[in-house]
Amino acid sequence: MKYYIIAGEASGDLHGANLMKKLYEEDPNAEIHFWGGDLMQNVGGTLVKHYRDLAFMGFLEVILNLKTILNNIKFCKKDIEEFNPDCIIFIDYPGFNMRIATWAKERKIPTHYYISPQIWAWKENRIKAIKRDVDFMYVILPFEKDFYEGKHNFPVTFVGHPLIDAIEDRKDISIEAFRKEHNLSEKPIVALLPGSRKQEIAKMLSIMLSVVSDFPEYQFVIAGAPSQDFEFYKPFLNKKNIKFISNKTYDLLSVSHAALVTSGTATLETALFKVPEVVCYKGSWVSYQIAKRIITLKYISLVNLIMDKEVVKELIQDELNTKNLKLELNKIIEGKEREQMIENYQLLETKLGGSGASAKTAHLIVSSLKK
């Protein structure tokens, strides 16, 4: 059978790659065309467009790049028509994917949505389009099932969180081997995860690196995003005690003592590796002002949202400064707050429902098509 998958961000590429592996197991003759990244490309299939050409961060940035986005939508529809798939699988990325879902539904192409749009955070009115245009929804956060079925009477399947699969599938690496491979010292590691888009990386790193000189007994390691070249990071590597490692985020987290993390999927990944973290977010002034008025959640990090309490400290917008970052990093390097955070991480993993999300979803998709 023929599958068309659309993932528009780094996290979607990760989950898309694991889903593709399981689709090939369920359907060895599968033909897959996809929008995604290097991880999906490594699995197989045909890459149509890379997510690095799609990622625009914030409300203002979307408006400024509207022409490009509309051209991508037009191109996507044409490409789907030419491929003529048996189904389309959407992975998060709702602004783009919901437009394609509406178009696909009109053409009676089965639509599967893996990793729900976060309409519980904002744009809850998207539920009307989801009910109309999405045939099957697979959710990965435990509270999403209650939200869709209890509040909106829309049946969904909770499959567990695919990050657990991704972390379980990786090969373990010893801290000694990691230090040797990347020429690191014996000092404990503080990982810096500044995001995957150029504009957020530049903004986050300038603040994260401002505390390096206050922690001479630690070495700071920047996790380079696979979507960005080394040349982009070069200007940030002119301080002592800073290292850069590209496309090895999981290995880095597995040997880190603490982390400073830009809000997003990485906050949950860091928690699943049991690394105490400070969550950071700073957008453009315009984007932040808009977001503040339409998003009513108590927290921005997935860790706190899932646990429904403050497990990790969130430094947002003006609160994200050198003074506060130094203070919060000190709290999680040692002591009671560090121990409490790690205990909460154990409870978090239990809430996420165990492994097997990718396999469950692939089985459900293939089974639906066989029917």
Tab-separated table of C-alpha atoms in Angstrom:
chain	number	residue	atom	x	y	z
A	1	MET	CA	0.000	0.000	0.000
A	2	LYS	CA	1.004	3.636	-0.483
A	3	TYR	CA	1.432	6.018	2.466
A	4	TYR	CA	1.980	9.781	2.387
A	5	ILE	CA	3.393	11.199	5.641
A	6	ILE	CA	3.723	14.885	6.539
A	7	ALA	CA	6.018	15.911	9.419
A	8	GLY	CA	7.128	19.535	9.536
A	9	GLU	CA	9.532	19.727	12.482
A	10	ALA	CA	12.493	17.944	14.093
A	11	SER	CA	10.314	16.108	16.632
A	12	GLY	CA	7.977	15.004	13.838
A	13	ASP	CA	10.977	13.647	11.936
A	14	LEU	CA	11.946	11.524	14.955
A	15	HIS	CA	8.451	10.121	15.485
A	16	GLY	CA	7.890	9.758	11.755
A	17	ALA	CA	11.057	7.681	11.411
A	18	ASN	CA	9.989	5.282	14.162
A	19	LEU	CA	6.493	5.022	12.699
A	20	MET	CA	7.923	4.275	9.245
A	21	LYS	CA	10.028	1.416	10.648
A	22	LYS	CA	6.896	-0.164	12.094
A	23	LEU	CA	4.868	0.455	8.915
A	24	TYR	CA	7.481	-1.457	6.930
A	25	GLU	CA	7.234	-4.316	9.449
A	26	GLU	CA	3.440	-4.373	9.157
A	27	ASP	CA	3.470	-3.886	5.387
A	28	PRO	CA	6.782	-5.002	3.790
A	29	ASN	CA	5.600	-3.779	0.365
A	30	ALA	CA	4.769	-0.293	1.628
A	31	GLU	CA	5.551	2.681	-0.611
A	32	ILE	CA	6.119	5.800	1.460
A	33	HIS	CA	6.483	9.406	0.320
A	34	PHE	CA	7.079	11.914	3.088
A	35	TRP	CA	7.797	15.423	4.240
A	36	GLY	CA	10.298	15.138	7.077
A	37	GLY	CA	14.019	15.052	7.712
A	38	ASP	CA	17.198	13.027	7.859
A	39	LEU	CA	15.889	10.423	10.321
A	40	MET	CA	12.930	9.535	8.111
A	41	GLN	CA	15.169	9.529	5.057
A	42	ASN	CA	17.492	7.036	6.755
A	43	VAL	CA	14.567	4.604	7.166
A	44	GLY	CA	13.674	4.607	3.462
A	45	GLY	CA	10.913	5.903	1.247
A	46	THR	CA	11.031	9.106	-0.808
A	47	LEU	CA	11.730	12.495	0.796
A	48	VAL	CA	9.519	15.120	-0.852
A	49	LYS	CA	10.546	18.177	1.193
A	50	HIS	CA	12.826	18.663	4.208
A	51	TYR	CA	11.392	20.238	7.363
A	52	ARG	CA	14.244	22.767	7.489
A	53	ASP	CA	12.463	24.512	4.599
A	54	LEU	CA	9.164	24.565	6.486
A	55	ALA	CA	9.839	25.648	10.068
A	56	PHE	CA	8.715	29.171	10.902
A	57	MET	CA	8.555	30.095	14.577
A	58	GLY	CA	5.955	32.432	16.068
A	59	PHE	CA	2.989	34.396	14.772
A	60	LEU	CA	4.938	37.247	13.192
A	61	GLU	CA	7.345	34.896	11.432
A	62	VAL	CA	4.453	32.933	9.904
A	63	ILE	CA	2.922	36.141	8.540
A	64	LEU	CA	6.244	37.243	7.040
A	65	ASN	CA	6.659	33.878	5.310
A	66	LEU	CA	3.030	33.412	4.278
A	67	LYS	CA	3.774	33.292	0.546
A	68	THR	CA	6.279	30.459	1.032
A	69	ILE	CA	3.830	28.539	3.227
A	70	LEU	CA	0.993	28.862	0.694
A	71	ASN	CA	3.294	27.716	-2.117
A	72	ASN	CA	4.279	24.679	-0.042
A	73	ILE	CA	0.612	23.798	0.501
A	74	LYS	CA	-0.072	24.060	-3.225
A	75	PHE	CA	2.956	21.908	-4.031
A	76	CYS	CA	1.951	19.322	-1.418
A	77	LYS	CA	-1.535	18.878	-2.878
A	78	LYS	CA	-0.095	18.413	-6.371
A	79	ASP	CA	2.441	15.874	-5.117
A	80	ILE	CA	-0.236	13.870	-3.280
A	81	GLU	CA	-2.378	13.759	-6.421
A	82	GLU	CA	0.547	12.431	-8.449
A	83	PHE	CA	1.464	9.792	-5.837
A	84	ASN	CA	-2.189	8.758	-5.263
A	85	PRO	CA	-1.698	7.271	-1.754
A	86	ASP	CA	-4.011	4.873	0.074
A	87	CYS	CA	-3.887	7.196	3.079
A	88	ILE	CA	-2.255	10.344	4.438
A	89	ILE	CA	-0.602	10.331	7.873
A	90	PHE	CA	-0.244	13.706	9.574
A	91	ILE	CA	2.300	14.184	12.361
A	92	ASP	CA	1.573	17.272	14.517
A	93	TYR	CA	2.346	20.467	12.467
A	94	PRO	CA	-1.330	21.521	12.510
A	95	GLY	CA	-1.289	24.846	10.668
A	96	PHE	CA	-0.144	23.074	7.526
A	97	ASN	CA	-1.573	19.606	8.069
A	98	MET	CA	-5.142	20.663	8.812
A	99	ARG	CA	-5.309	22.497	5.478
A	100	ILE	CA	-4.200	19.355	3.691
A	101	ALA	CA	-6.647	17.250	5.754
A	102	THR	CA	-9.596	19.361	4.574
A	103	TRP	CA	-8.484	19.009	0.962
A	104	ALA	CA	-7.856	15.256	1.353
A	105	LYS	CA	-11.245	14.615	2.951
A	106	GLU	CA	-12.982	16.204	-0.036
A	107	ARG	CA	-11.130	13.703	-2.241
A	108	LYS	CA	-12.042	10.790	0.028
A	109	ILE	CA	-8.421	9.987	0.912
A	110	PRO	CA	-8.325	8.317	4.370
A	111	THR	CA	-6.734	10.642	6.934
A	112	HIS	CA	-4.784	9.495	9.996
A	113	TYR	CA	-3.463	11.991	12.548
A	114	TYR	CA	-0.572	10.766	14.705
A	115	ILE	CA	0.326	13.134	17.549
A	116	SER	CA	-2.644	15.421	17.913
A	117	PRO	CA	-2.551	19.167	17.386
A	118	GLN	CA	-2.346	20.746	20.832
A	119	ILE	CA	-5.812	22.281	20.626
A	120	TRP	CA	-6.127	21.902	24.406
A	121	ALA	CA	-3.538	24.724	24.570
A	122	TRP	CA	-4.945	27.051	21.930
A	123	LYS	CA	-7.211	27.120	18.887
A	124	GLU	CA	-9.694	24.750	20.507
A	125	ASN	CA	-12.138	25.668	17.737
A	126	ARG	CA	-10.016	23.447	15.471
A	127	ILE	CA	-12.037	20.567	16.912
A	128	LYS	CA	-14.719	21.261	14.278
A	129	ALA	CA	-12.257	20.723	11.436
A	130	ILE	CA	-10.732	17.699	13.168
A	131	LYS	CA	-14.144	16.042	13.559
A	132	ARG	CA	-14.936	16.768	9.932
A	133	ASP	CA	-11.599	15.966	8.267
A	134	VAL	CA	-9.719	13.421	10.408
A	135	ASP	CA	-10.794	9.791	10.170
A	136	PHE	CA	-8.448	8.387	12.838
A	137	MET	CA	-6.681	10.234	15.655
A	138	TYR	CA	-3.840	8.700	17.726
A	139	VAL	CA	-2.965	10.710	20.856
A	140	ILE	CA	0.227	10.443	22.911
A	141	LEU	CA	-0.548	12.357	26.113
A	142	PRO	CA	-2.776	10.737	28.751
A	143	PHE	CA	-5.021	13.770	29.293
A	144	GLU	CA	-5.736	14.130	25.560
A	145	LYS	CA	-8.078	11.140	25.480
A	146	ASP	CA	-10.314	12.712	28.135
A	147	PHE	CA	-10.132	16.044	26.338
A	148	TYR	CA	-11.266	14.680	22.973
A	149	GLU	CA	-13.732	12.049	24.111
A	150	GLY	CA	-15.059	13.579	27.325
A	151	LYS	CA	-15.220	17.208	26.288
A	152	HIS	CA	-15.733	16.958	22.531
A	153	ASN	CA	-17.257	13.512	21.933
A	154	PHE	CA	-14.606	12.627	19.344
A	155	PRO	CA	-13.182	9.085	19.581
A	156	VAL	CA	-9.388	8.833	19.710
A	157	THR	CA	-6.845	6.138	20.561
A	158	PHE	CA	-4.227	6.708	23.273
A	159	VAL	CA	-1.118	4.849	22.058
A	160	GLY	CA	1.447	6.023	24.645
A	161	HIS	CA	4.323	8.404	23.996
A	162	PRO	CA	6.723	7.571	21.127
A	163	LEU	CA	9.657	9.212	22.897
A	164	ILE	CA	9.791	6.192	25.181
A	165	ASP	CA	10.297	3.980	22.112
A	166	ALA	CA	12.933	6.301	20.690
A	167	ILE	CA	14.902	6.312	23.932
A	168	GLU	CA	14.608	2.559	24.486
A	169	ASP	CA	15.773	1.837	20.917
A	170	ARG	CA	19.026	3.757	21.179
A	171	LYS	CA	22.329	2.053	21.946
A	172	ASP	CA	23.764	2.831	25.376
A	173	ILE	CA	27.081	4.648	25.511
A	174	SER	CA	29.407	4.905	28.501
A	175	ILE	CA	30.335	8.343	29.771
A	176	GLU	CA	34.029	7.433	29.389
A	177	ALA	CA	33.580	6.514	25.715
A	178	PHE	CA	31.521	9.649	25.087
A	179	ARG	CA	34.121	11.918	26.705
A	180	LYS	CA	36.901	10.321	24.672
A	181	GLU	CA	35.001	10.472	21.369
A	182	HIS	CA	34.217	14.177	21.756
A	183	ASN	CA	37.359	15.318	23.563
A	184	LEU	CA	35.548	16.299	26.751
A	185	SER	CA	37.126	16.854	30.169
A	186	GLU	CA	36.282	15.024	33.396
A	187	LYS	CA	34.048	17.878	34.565
A	188	PRO	CA	30.299	17.145	34.936
A	189	ILE	CA	28.319	18.108	31.821
A	190	VAL	CA	25.610	20.739	31.557
A	191	ALA	CA	23.783	20.192	28.252
A	192	LEU	CA	22.445	23.177	26.323
A	193	LEU	CA	19.476	22.376	24.096
A	194	PRO	CA	18.638	25.667	22.339
A	195	GLY	CA	16.112	24.329	19.807
A	196	SER	CA	16.207	23.526	16.092
A	197	ARG	CA	15.284	26.758	14.267
A	198	LYS	CA	17.954	29.372	13.578
A	199	GLN	CA	16.118	32.280	15.155
A	200	GLU	CA	15.346	30.450	18.401
A	201	ILE	CA	18.847	28.943	18.626
A	202	ALA	CA	20.468	32.371	18.311
A	203	LYS	CA	18.177	33.884	20.935
A	204	MET	CA	18.411	30.994	23.407
A	205	LEU	CA	22.155	30.399	23.170
A	206	SER	CA	23.041	34.023	23.812
A	207	ILE	CA	21.215	33.779	27.169
A	208	MET	CA	22.232	30.205	28.065
A	209	LEU	CA	25.911	30.925	27.471
A	210	SER	CA	25.776	34.010	29.696
A	211	VAL	CA	26.006	31.799	32.819
A	212	VAL	CA	28.995	29.670	31.742
A	213	SER	CA	31.616	31.744	33.576
A	214	ASP	CA	29.649	31.319	36.836
A	215	PHE	CA	30.094	27.533	36.771
A	216	PRO	CA	33.829	26.867	36.183
A	217	GLU	CA	33.589	23.370	37.677
A	218	TYR	CA	31.211	22.253	34.893
A	219	GLN	CA	31.599	21.949	31.136
A	220	PHE	CA	28.794	23.194	28.920
A	221	VAL	CA	28.005	21.249	25.758
A	222	ILE	CA	25.765	22.637	23.019
A	223	ALA	CA	23.517	20.039	21.373
A	224	GLY	CA	23.633	20.885	17.683
A	225	ALA	CA	20.397	20.361	15.751
A	226	PRO	CA	20.650	18.018	12.738
A	227	SER	CA	18.942	20.670	10.611
A	228	GLN	CA	21.737	23.234	11.134
A	229	ASP	CA	25.334	23.293	9.907
A	230	PHE	CA	28.342	23.704	12.178
A	231	GLU	CA	29.109	27.094	10.595
A	232	PHE	CA	25.922	28.503	12.103
A	233	TYR	CA	27.092	27.632	15.651
A	234	LYS	CA	30.672	28.859	15.244
A	235	PRO	CA	30.094	32.404	16.582
A	236	PHE	CA	28.805	30.927	19.862
A	237	LEU	CA	31.913	28.847	20.550
A	238	ASN	CA	34.321	31.610	21.471
A	239	LYS	CA	34.115	31.141	25.239
A	240	LYS	CA	36.111	28.808	27.452
A	241	ASN	CA	34.480	25.684	28.819
A	242	ILE	CA	32.084	25.273	25.854
A	243	LYS	CA	31.928	22.280	23.531
A	244	PHE	CA	29.696	21.562	20.568
A	245	ILE	CA	28.325	18.168	19.534
A	246	SER	CA	25.990	17.848	16.572
A	247	ASN	CA	23.140	15.375	16.146
A	248	LYS	CA	23.951	13.373	19.298
A	249	THR	CA	21.368	14.814	21.676
A	250	TYR	CA	20.306	11.497	23.218
A	251	ASP	CA	23.892	10.413	23.823
A	252	LEU	CA	24.601	13.806	25.349
A	253	LEU	CA	21.573	13.679	27.655
A	254	SER	CA	22.461	10.160	28.758
A	255	VAL	CA	25.738	11.443	30.249
A	256	SER	CA	24.663	14.927	31.405
A	257	HIS	CA	24.379	16.144	34.997
A	258	ALA	CA	21.932	18.975	34.247
A	259	ALA	CA	20.469	20.822	31.253
A	260	LEU	CA	19.127	24.158	30.030
A	261	VAL	CA	16.397	23.404	27.519
A	262	THR	CA	14.301	25.474	25.121
A	263	SER	CA	10.593	24.762	25.562
A	264	GLY	CA	9.335	22.005	23.270
A	265	THR	CA	9.642	18.245	22.906
A	266	ALA	CA	13.203	18.416	24.245
A	267	THR	CA	11.904	19.223	27.734
A	268	LEU	CA	10.187	15.835	27.849
A	269	GLU	CA	13.171	14.036	26.312
A	270	THR	CA	15.417	15.522	29.000
A	271	ALA	CA	13.032	14.369	31.731
A	272	LEU	CA	12.890	10.823	30.350
A	273	PHE	CA	16.694	10.704	30.570
A	274	LYS	CA	16.276	11.788	34.230
A	275	VAL	CA	18.358	14.925	33.746
A	276	PRO	CA	17.358	17.878	35.985
A	277	GLU	CA	16.563	20.858	33.756
A	278	VAL	CA	15.579	24.501	33.551
A	279	VAL	CA	13.057	25.213	30.781
A	280	CYS	CA	13.712	28.356	28.744
A	281	TYR	CA	11.569	30.310	26.307
A	282	LYS	CA	11.892	33.733	24.708
A	283	GLY	CA	10.078	34.688	21.514
A	284	SER	CA	9.799	37.922	19.594
A	285	TRP	CA	7.909	40.620	21.500
A	286	VAL	CA	4.987	40.555	19.060
A	287	SER	CA	4.665	36.764	19.048
A	288	TYR	CA	4.820	36.621	22.828
A	289	GLN	CA	2.172	39.299	23.293
A	290	ILE	CA	-0.188	37.431	20.963
A	291	ALA	CA	0.506	34.055	22.583
A	292	LYS	CA	-0.018	35.435	26.081
A	293	ARG	CA	-3.523	36.518	25.141
A	294	ILE	CA	-4.724	33.309	23.496
A	295	ILE	CA	-2.930	30.538	25.416
A	296	THR	CA	-4.423	29.976	28.858
A	297	LEU	CA	-2.333	27.029	30.076
A	298	LYS	CA	-0.689	27.146	33.495
A	299	TYR	CA	2.582	25.787	32.057
A	300	ILE	CA	4.431	25.672	28.746
A	301	SER	CA	6.586	22.563	29.243
A	302	LEU	CA	5.215	19.099	28.540
A	303	VAL	CA	6.697	17.858	31.806
A	304	ASN	CA	4.615	20.228	33.930
A	305	LEU	CA	1.512	19.867	31.737
A	306	ILE	CA	1.481	16.087	32.038
A	307	MET	CA	2.156	16.156	35.783
A	308	ASP	CA	-0.240	19.101	36.297
A	309	LYS	CA	2.214	20.768	38.681
A	310	GLU	CA	5.538	22.585	38.548
A	311	VAL	CA	8.131	19.831	38.324
A	312	VAL	CA	10.647	21.871	36.322
A	313	LYS	CA	11.224	25.623	36.519
A	314	GLU	CA	10.032	27.587	33.495
A	315	LEU	CA	11.785	30.869	32.705
A	316	ILE	CA	9.630	32.651	30.138
A	317	GLN	CA	10.308	35.872	28.204
A	318	ASP	CA	11.529	38.617	30.603
A	319	GLU	CA	12.099	36.062	33.383
A	320	LEU	CA	14.688	34.388	31.169
A	321	ASN	CA	17.795	36.364	32.067
A	322	THR	CA	21.301	35.654	33.356
A	323	LYS	CA	20.436	36.244	37.027
A	324	ASN	CA	17.446	33.876	37.086
A	325	LEU	CA	19.134	31.236	34.958
A	326	LYS	CA	22.145	31.158	37.288
A	327	LEU	CA	19.862	30.893	40.324
A	328	GLU	CA	17.782	28.027	38.915
A	329	LEU	CA	20.761	26.090	37.562
A	330	ASN	CA	22.378	26.243	40.992
A	331	LYS	CA	19.248	24.672	42.509
A	332	ILE	CA	19.334	21.581	40.258
A	333	ILE	CA	23.072	20.916	40.305
A	334	GLU	CA	22.832	19.434	43.789
A	335	GLY	CA	20.508	19.255	46.767
A	336	LYS	CA	16.867	18.546	47.583
A	337	GLU	CA	15.322	20.224	44.528
A	338	ARG	CA	17.461	18.073	42.246
A	339	GLU	CA	16.439	14.874	44.075
A	340	GLN	CA	12.749	15.840	44.050
A	341	MET	CA	12.843	16.546	40.324
A	342	ILE	CA	14.289	13.123	39.558
A	343	GLU	CA	11.615	11.456	41.722
A	344	ASN	CA	8.918	13.309	39.786
A	345	TYR	CA	10.479	12.161	36.522
A	346	GLN	CA	9.856	8.544	37.587
A	347	LEU	CA	6.158	9.293	38.113
A	348	LEU	CA	6.018	11.105	34.777
A	349	GLU	CA	7.260	8.068	32.863
A	350	THR	CA	4.611	5.888	34.498
A	351	LYS	CA	1.903	8.334	33.413
A	352	LEU	CA	3.043	8.168	29.795
A	353	GLY	CA	1.902	4.575	29.442
A	354	GLY	CA	5.008	2.600	28.521
A	355	SER	CA	6.546	1.728	25.176
A	356	GLY	CA	5.079	0.587	21.870
A	357	ALA	CA	3.401	3.761	20.533
A	358	SER	CA	4.919	3.471	17.062
A	359	ALA	CA	4.055	-0.222	16.714
A	360	LYS	CA	0.481	0.264	17.946
A	361	THR	CA	-0.125	3.158	15.576
A	362	ALA	CA	1.356	1.400	12.548
A	363	HIS	CA	-0.746	-1.700	13.241
A	364	LEU	CA	-3.940	0.365	13.543
A	365	ILE	CA	-3.223	2.261	10.302
A	366	VAL	CA	-2.469	-0.843	8.247
A	367	SER	CA	-5.409	-2.746	9.741
A	368	SER	CA	-7.807	0.072	8.841
A	369	LEU	CA	-6.635	0.033	5.232
A	370	LYS	CA	-6.981	-3.752	4.958
A	371	LYS	CA	-10.596	-3.467	6.084
